[in-house]
Every structure is written in structure tokens, then in C-alpha cells.
PDB file of C-alpha atoms in Angstrom:
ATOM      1  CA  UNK A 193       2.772  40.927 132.230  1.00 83.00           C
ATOM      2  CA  UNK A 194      -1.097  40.061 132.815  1.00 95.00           C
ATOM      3  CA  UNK A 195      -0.907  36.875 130.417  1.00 97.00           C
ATOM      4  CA  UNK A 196      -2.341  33.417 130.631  1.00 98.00           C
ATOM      5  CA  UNK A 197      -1.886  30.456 129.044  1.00 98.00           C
ATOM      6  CA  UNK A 198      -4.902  27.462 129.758  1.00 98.00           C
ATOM      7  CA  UNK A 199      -4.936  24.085 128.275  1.00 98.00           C
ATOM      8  CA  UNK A 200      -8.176  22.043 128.962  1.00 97.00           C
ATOM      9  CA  UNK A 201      -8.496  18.494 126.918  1.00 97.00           C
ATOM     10  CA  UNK A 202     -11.199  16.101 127.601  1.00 96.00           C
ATOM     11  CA  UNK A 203     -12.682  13.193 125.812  1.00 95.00           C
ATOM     12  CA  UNK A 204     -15.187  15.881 124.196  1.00 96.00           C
ATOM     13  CA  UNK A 205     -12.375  18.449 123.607  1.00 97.00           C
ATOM     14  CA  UNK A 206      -8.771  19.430 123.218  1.00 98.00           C
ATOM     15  CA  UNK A 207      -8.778  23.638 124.041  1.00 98.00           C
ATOM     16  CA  UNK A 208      -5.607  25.991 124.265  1.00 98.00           C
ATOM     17  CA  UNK A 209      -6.035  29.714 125.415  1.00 98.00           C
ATOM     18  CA  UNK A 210      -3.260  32.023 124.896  1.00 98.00           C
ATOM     19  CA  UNK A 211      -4.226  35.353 126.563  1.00 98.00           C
ATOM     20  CA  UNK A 212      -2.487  38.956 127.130  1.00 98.00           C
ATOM     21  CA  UNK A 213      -4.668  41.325 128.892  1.00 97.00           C
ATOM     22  CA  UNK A 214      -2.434  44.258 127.815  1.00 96.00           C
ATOM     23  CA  UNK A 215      -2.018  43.502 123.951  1.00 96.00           C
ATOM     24  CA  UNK A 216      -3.189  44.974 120.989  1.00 97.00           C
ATOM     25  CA  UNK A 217      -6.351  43.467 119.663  1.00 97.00           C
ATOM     26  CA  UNK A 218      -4.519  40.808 117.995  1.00 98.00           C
ATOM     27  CA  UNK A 219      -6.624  37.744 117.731  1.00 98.00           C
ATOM     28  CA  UNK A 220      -5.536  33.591 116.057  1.00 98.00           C
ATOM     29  CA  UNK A 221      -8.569  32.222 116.528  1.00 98.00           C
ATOM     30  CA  UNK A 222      -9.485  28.840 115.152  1.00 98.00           C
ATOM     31  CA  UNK A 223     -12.262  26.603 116.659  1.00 98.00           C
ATOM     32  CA  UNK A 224     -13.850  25.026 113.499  1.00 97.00           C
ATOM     33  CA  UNK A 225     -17.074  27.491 114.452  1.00 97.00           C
ATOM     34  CA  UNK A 226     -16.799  30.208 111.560  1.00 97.00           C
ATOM     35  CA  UNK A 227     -19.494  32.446 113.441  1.00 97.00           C
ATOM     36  CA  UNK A 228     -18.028  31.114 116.910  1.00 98.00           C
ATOM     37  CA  UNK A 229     -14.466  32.657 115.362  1.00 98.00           C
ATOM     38  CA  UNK A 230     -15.930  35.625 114.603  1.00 98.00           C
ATOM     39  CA  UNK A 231     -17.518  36.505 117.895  1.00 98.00           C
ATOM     40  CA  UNK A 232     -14.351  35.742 119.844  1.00 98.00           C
ATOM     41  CA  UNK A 233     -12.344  37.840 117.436  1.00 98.00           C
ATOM     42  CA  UNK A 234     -14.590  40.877 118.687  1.00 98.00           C
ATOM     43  CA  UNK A 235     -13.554  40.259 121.678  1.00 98.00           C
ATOM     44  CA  UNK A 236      -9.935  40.615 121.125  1.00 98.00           C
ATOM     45  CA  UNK A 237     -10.058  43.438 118.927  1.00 98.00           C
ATOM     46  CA  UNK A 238     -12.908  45.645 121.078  1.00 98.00           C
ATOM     47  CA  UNK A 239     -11.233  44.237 124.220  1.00 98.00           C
ATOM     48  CA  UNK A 240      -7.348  44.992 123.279  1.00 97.00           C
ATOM     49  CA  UNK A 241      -6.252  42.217 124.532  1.00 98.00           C
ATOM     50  CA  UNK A 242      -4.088  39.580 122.387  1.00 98.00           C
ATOM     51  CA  UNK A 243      -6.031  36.244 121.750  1.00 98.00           C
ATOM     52  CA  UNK A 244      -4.912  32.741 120.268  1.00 98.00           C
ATOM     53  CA  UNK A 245      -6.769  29.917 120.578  1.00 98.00           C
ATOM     54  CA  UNK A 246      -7.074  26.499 119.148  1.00 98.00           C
ATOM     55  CA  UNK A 247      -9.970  24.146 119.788  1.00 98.00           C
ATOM     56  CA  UNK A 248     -10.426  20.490 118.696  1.00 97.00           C
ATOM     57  CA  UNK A 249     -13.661  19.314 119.365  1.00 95.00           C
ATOM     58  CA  UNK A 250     -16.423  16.202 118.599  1.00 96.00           C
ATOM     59  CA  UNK A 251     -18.434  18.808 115.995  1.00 94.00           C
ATOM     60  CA  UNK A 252     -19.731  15.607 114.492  1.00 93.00           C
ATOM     61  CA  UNK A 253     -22.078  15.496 117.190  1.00 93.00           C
ATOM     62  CA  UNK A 254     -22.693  19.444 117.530  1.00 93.00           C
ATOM     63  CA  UNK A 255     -21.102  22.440 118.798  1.00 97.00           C
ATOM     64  CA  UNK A 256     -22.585  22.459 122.221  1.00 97.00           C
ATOM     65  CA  UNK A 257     -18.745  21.177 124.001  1.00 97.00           C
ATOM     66  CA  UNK A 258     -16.663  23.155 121.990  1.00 98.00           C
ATOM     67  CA  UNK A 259     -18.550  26.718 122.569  1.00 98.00           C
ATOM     68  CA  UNK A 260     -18.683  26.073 126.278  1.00 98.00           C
ATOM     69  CA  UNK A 261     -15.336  24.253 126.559  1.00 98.00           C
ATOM     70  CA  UNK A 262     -13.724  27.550 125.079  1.00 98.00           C
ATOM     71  CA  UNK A 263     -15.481  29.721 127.481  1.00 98.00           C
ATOM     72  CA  UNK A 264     -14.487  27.443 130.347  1.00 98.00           C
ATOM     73  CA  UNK A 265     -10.731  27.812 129.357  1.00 98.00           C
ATOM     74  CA  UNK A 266     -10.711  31.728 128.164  1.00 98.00           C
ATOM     75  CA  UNK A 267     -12.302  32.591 131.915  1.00 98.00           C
ATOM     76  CA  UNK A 268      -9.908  30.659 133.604  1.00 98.00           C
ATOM     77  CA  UNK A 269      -7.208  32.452 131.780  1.00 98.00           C
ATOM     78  CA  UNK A 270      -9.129  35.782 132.156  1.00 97.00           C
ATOM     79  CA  UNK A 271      -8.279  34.510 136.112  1.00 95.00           C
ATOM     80  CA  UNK A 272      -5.752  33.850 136.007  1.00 96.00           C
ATOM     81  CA  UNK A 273      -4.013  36.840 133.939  1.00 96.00           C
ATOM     82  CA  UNK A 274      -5.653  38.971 136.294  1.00 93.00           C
ATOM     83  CA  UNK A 275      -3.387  37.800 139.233  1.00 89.00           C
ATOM     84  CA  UNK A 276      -4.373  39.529 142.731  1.00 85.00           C
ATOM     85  CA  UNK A 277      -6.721  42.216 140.468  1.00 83.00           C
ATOM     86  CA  UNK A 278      -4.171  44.757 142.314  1.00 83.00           C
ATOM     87  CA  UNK A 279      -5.207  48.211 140.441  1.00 86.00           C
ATOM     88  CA  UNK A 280      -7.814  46.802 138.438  1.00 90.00           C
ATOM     89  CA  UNK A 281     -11.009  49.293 138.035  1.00 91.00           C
ATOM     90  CA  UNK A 282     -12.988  46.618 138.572  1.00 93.00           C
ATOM     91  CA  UNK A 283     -16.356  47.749 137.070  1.00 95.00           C
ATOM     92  CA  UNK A 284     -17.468  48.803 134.074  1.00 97.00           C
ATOM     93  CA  UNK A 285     -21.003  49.029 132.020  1.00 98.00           C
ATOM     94  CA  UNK A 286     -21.198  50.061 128.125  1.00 98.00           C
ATOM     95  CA  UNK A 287     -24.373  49.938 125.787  1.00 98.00           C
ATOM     96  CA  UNK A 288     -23.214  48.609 122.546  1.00 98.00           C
ATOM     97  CA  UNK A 289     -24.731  49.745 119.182  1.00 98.00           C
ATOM     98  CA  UNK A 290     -25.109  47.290 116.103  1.00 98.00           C
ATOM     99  CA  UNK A 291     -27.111  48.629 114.067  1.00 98.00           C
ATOM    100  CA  UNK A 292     -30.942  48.391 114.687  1.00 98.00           C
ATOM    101  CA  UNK A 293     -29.971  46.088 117.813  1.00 98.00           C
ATOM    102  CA  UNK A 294     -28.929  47.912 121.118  1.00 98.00           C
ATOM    103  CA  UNK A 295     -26.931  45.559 124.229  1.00 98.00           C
ATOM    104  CA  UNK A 296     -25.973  46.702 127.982  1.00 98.00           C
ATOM    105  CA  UNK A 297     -23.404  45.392 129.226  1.00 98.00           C
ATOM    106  CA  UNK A 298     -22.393  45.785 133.140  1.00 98.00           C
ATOM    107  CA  UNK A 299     -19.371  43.694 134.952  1.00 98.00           C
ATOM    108  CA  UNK A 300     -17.893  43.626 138.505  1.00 95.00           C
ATOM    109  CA  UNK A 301     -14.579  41.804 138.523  1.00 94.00           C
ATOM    110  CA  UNK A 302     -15.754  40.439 141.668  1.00 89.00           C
ATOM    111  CA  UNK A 303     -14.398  36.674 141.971  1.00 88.00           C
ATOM    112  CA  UNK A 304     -18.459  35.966 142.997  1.00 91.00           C
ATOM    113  CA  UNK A 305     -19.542  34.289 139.670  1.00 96.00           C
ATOM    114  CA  UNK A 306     -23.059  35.002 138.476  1.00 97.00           C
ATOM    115  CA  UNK A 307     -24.404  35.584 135.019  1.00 98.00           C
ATOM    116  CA  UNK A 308     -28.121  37.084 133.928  1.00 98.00           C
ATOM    117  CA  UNK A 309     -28.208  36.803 130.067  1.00 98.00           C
ATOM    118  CA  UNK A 310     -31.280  38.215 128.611  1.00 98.00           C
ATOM    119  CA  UNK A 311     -31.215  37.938 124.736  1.00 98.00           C
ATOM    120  CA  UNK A 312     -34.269  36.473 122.834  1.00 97.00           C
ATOM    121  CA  UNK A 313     -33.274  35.210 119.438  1.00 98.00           C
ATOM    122  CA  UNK A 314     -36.377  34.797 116.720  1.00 97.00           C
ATOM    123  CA  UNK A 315     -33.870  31.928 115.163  1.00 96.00           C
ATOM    124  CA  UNK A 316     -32.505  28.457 116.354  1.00 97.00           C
ATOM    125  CA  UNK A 317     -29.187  29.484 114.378  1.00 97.00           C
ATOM    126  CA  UNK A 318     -26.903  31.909 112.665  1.00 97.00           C
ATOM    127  CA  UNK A 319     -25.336  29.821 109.666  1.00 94.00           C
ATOM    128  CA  UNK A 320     -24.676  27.150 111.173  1.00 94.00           C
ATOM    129  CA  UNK A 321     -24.381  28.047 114.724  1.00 97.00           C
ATOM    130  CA  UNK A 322     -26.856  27.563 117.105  1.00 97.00           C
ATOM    131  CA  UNK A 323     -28.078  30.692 118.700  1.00 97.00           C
ATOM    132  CA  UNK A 324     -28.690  28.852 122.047  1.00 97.00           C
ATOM    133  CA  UNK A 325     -24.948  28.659 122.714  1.00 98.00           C
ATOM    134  CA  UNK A 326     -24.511  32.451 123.153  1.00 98.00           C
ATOM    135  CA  UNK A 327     -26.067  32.123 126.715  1.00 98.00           C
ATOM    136  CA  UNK A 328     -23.777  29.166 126.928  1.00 98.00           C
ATOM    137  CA  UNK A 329     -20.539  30.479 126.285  1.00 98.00           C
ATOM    138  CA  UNK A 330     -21.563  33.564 128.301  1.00 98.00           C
ATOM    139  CA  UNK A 331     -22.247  31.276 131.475  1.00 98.00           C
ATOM    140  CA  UNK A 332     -19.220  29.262 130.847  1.00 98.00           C
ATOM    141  CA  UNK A 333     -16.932  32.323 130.636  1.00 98.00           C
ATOM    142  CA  UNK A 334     -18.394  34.136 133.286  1.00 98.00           C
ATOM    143  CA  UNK A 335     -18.477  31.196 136.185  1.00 98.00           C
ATOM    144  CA  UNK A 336     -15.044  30.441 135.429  1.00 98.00           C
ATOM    145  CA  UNK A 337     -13.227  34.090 135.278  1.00 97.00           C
ATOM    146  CA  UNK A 338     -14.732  34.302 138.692  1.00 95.00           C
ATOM    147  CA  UNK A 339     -17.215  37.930 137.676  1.00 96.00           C
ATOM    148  CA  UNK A 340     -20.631  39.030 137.814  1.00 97.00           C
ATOM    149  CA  UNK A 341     -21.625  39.462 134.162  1.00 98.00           C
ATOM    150  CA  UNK A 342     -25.330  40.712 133.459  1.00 98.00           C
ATOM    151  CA  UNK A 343     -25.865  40.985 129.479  1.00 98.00           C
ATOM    152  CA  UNK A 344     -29.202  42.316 127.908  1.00 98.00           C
ATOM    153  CA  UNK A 345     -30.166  43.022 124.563  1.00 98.00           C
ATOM    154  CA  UNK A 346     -32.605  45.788 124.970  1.00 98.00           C
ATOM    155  CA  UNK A 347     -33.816  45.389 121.314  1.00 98.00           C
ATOM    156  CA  UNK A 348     -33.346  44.275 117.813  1.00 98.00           C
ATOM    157  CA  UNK A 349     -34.357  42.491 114.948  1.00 98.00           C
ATOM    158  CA  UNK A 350     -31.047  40.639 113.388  1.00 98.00           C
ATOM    159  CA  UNK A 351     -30.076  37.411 115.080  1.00 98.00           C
ATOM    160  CA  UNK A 352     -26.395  38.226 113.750  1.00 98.00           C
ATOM    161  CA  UNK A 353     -26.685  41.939 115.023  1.00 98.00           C
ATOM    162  CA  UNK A 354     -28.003  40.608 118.717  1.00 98.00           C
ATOM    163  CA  UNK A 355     -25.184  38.492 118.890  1.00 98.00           C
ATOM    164  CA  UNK A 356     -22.410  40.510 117.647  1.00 98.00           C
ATOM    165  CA  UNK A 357     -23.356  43.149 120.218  1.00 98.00           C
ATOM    166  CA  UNK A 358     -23.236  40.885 123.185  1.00 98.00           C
ATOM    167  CA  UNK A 359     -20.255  39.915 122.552  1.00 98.00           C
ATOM    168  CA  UNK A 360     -18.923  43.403 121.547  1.00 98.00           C
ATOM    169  CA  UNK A 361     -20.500  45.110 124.594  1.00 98.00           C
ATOM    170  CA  UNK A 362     -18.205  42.694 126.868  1.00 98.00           C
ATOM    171  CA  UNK A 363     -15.395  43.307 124.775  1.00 98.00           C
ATOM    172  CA  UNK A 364     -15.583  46.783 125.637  1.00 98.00           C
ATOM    173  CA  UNK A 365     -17.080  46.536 129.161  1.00 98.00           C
ATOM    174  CA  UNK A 366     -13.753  44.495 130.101  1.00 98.00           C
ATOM    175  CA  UNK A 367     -11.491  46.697 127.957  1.00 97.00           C
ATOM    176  CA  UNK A 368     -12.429  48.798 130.968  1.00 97.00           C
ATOM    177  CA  UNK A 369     -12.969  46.926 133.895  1.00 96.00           C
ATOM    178  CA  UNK A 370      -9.192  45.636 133.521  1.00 95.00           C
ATOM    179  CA  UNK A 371      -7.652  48.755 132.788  1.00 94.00           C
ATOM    180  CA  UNK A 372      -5.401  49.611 135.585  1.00 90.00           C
ATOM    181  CA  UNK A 373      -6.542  52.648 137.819  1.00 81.00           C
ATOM    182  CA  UNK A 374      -3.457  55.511 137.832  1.00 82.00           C
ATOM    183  CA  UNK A 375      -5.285  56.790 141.465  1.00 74.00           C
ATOM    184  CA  UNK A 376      -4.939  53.034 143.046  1.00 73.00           C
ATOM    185  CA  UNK A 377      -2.051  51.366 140.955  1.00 62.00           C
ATOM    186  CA  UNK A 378      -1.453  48.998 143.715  1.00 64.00           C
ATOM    187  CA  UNK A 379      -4.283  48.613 145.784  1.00 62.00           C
ATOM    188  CA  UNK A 380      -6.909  45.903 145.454  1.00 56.00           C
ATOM    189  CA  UNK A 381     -10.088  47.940 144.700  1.00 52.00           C
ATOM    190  CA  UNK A 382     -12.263  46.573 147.758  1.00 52.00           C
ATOM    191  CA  UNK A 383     -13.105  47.068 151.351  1.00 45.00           C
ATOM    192  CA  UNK A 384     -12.243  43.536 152.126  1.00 57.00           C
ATOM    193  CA  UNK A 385      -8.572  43.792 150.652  1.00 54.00           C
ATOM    194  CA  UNK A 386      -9.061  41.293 147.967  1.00 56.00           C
ATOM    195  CA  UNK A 387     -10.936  40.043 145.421  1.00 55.00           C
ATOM    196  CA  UNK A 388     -11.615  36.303 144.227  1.00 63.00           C
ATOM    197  CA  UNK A 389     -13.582  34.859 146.448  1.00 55.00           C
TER     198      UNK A 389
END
């Protein structure tokens, strides 16, 4: 079973993370972000894997700790899930479609952290959310599943659309990267013997 469960709580935030890298799509998904929800639903569903979470946080003063708090405890149960990455494919890259907006996605399941997020957004929010905090929650997610995550919306014209692909495109760049290799079932897929670090 490649499943995780992460519980971060700090003055600023109280953050569960329930994840199954082998599930279904099914997502329970409540951080008192509507839009926030939404994104991390696409994840579950275009990632198959199963995804609960429940996040308190101080969203009388903004969102800012609650977006990055989540994506600090959903990488570090991406980790950890993953185990020794034994049979992992390890890389994947996917252009994602929404619409008039177009995002490439490429990942190496590397345990070297490093994120380039290139996504210009013509609004300071969607709703209520503030577009800043995709880059956020993409940094926070990355540095702490331990991958090298490089996102770019080639173009578009929707804020919403942008978004939504981003997080879509790593949905379904992981969906791949995670799937287990039938040629190399139980070998770690690097020259070095192992992965995370």
C-alpha cells in the first residue's frame, strides 16, 4: 500500500493529509478555499490517487498559510507514500489543454527539490483566491515531496483556465511518474541505486 497519512498544526494552521497513491480519484477535500478545493480535487481525480484533507487555518488574515501549509503536508505525504520509489517510472511530462489556455508539465521524482513556475496571471485573484498562491502551493509541494517540478503555461487568456491547467497537468504528469514500471518492478530507477537525496 503506497499511502500516507501527514498531520502538520502550527499556530497559523491545523492540516491533515490522507493520501493513497494507488486509489481511485476519490477526493474529501475541505480547506475553507472554495477555488483552493477545487484545484486539489483535480488533482485527485486526474492523478487517481485517493485524497482527504482537512485544513484549519487563520483565513481572517488571508489565505497565504493555509495554501502553502497544505502543500507542505500533501508533499511530505507524496514522500512519504512513495517509500524507497522501488519501480517507480520516475519521469513524466504532459501538456494539458483547458480550453484557450495550454500548460507543460515535466517531473523527475528525483528527491533533489527544485521548482520553475512560469504562469503570468492578468488578475490578483480568482473569486476570492489570490492568484499569487498558485506559485506558492506549487513551491511548497514540490520542496517538500522531494521532485523537480518545472510548470509553464505556454498561453492563455482565463485566469481560471491557467490555473486549472497547472494543476491538471501535474495531476496527470504524476499519474505517470508514480505508476509502477512492469520492466523494473523492483528496482530503484537510477544509476546511483536510490533516490531521495
Amino acid at each position: 500500500m503506497r499511502s500516507a497519512t501527514v498531520t502538520r498544526k502550527t499556530r497559523e494552521t491545523d492540516i491533515t493529509v490522507a493520501l493513497d497513491l494507488d486509489g481511485t480519484g476519490r477526493s474529501d477535500i475541505r480547506t475553507g478555499v472554495g477555488f483552493f478545493d477545487h484545484m486539489l480535487d483535480q488533482v485527485a481525480r486526474h492523478g487517481m490517487v485517493d485524497l482527504e484533507i482537512r485544513a484549519e487555518g487563520d483565513l481572517h488574515i488571508d489565505q497565504h498559510h493555509t495554501v502553502e501549509d497544505v502543500g507542505i503536508a500533501l508533499g511530505q505525504a507524496f514522500r512519504k507514500a512513495l517509500g524507497d520509489m522501488r519501480g517507480i517510472t520516475r519521469y513524466a511530462d504532459v501538456h494539458l489543454p483547458m480550453d484557450e489556455a495550454l500548460t507543460r508539465c515535466a517531473i523527475d521524482i528525483s528527491g533533489r527539490p527544485y521548482l520553475v513556475f512560469q504562469a503570468d496571471f492578468s488578475r490578483p485573484k480568482i473569486g476570492d483566491f489570490d492568484t499569487e498562491l498558485v506559485e506558492e502551493w506549487f513551491r511548497a509541494f514540490a520542496m517538500n515531496a522531494g521532485i523537480t517540478l518545472h510548470v509553464a503555461n505556454l498561453y492563455g487568456s482565463n485566469n481560471h483556465h491557467i490555473a486549472e491547467s497547472c494543476f491538471k497537468a501535474l495531476a496527470r504528469a504524476l499519474r505517470t511518474a508514480v505508476a509502477i514500471d512492469p520492466r523494473r518492478a523492483h528496482e530503484v530507477p537510477s544509476t546511483k541505486g536510490s533516490l531521495g537525496g
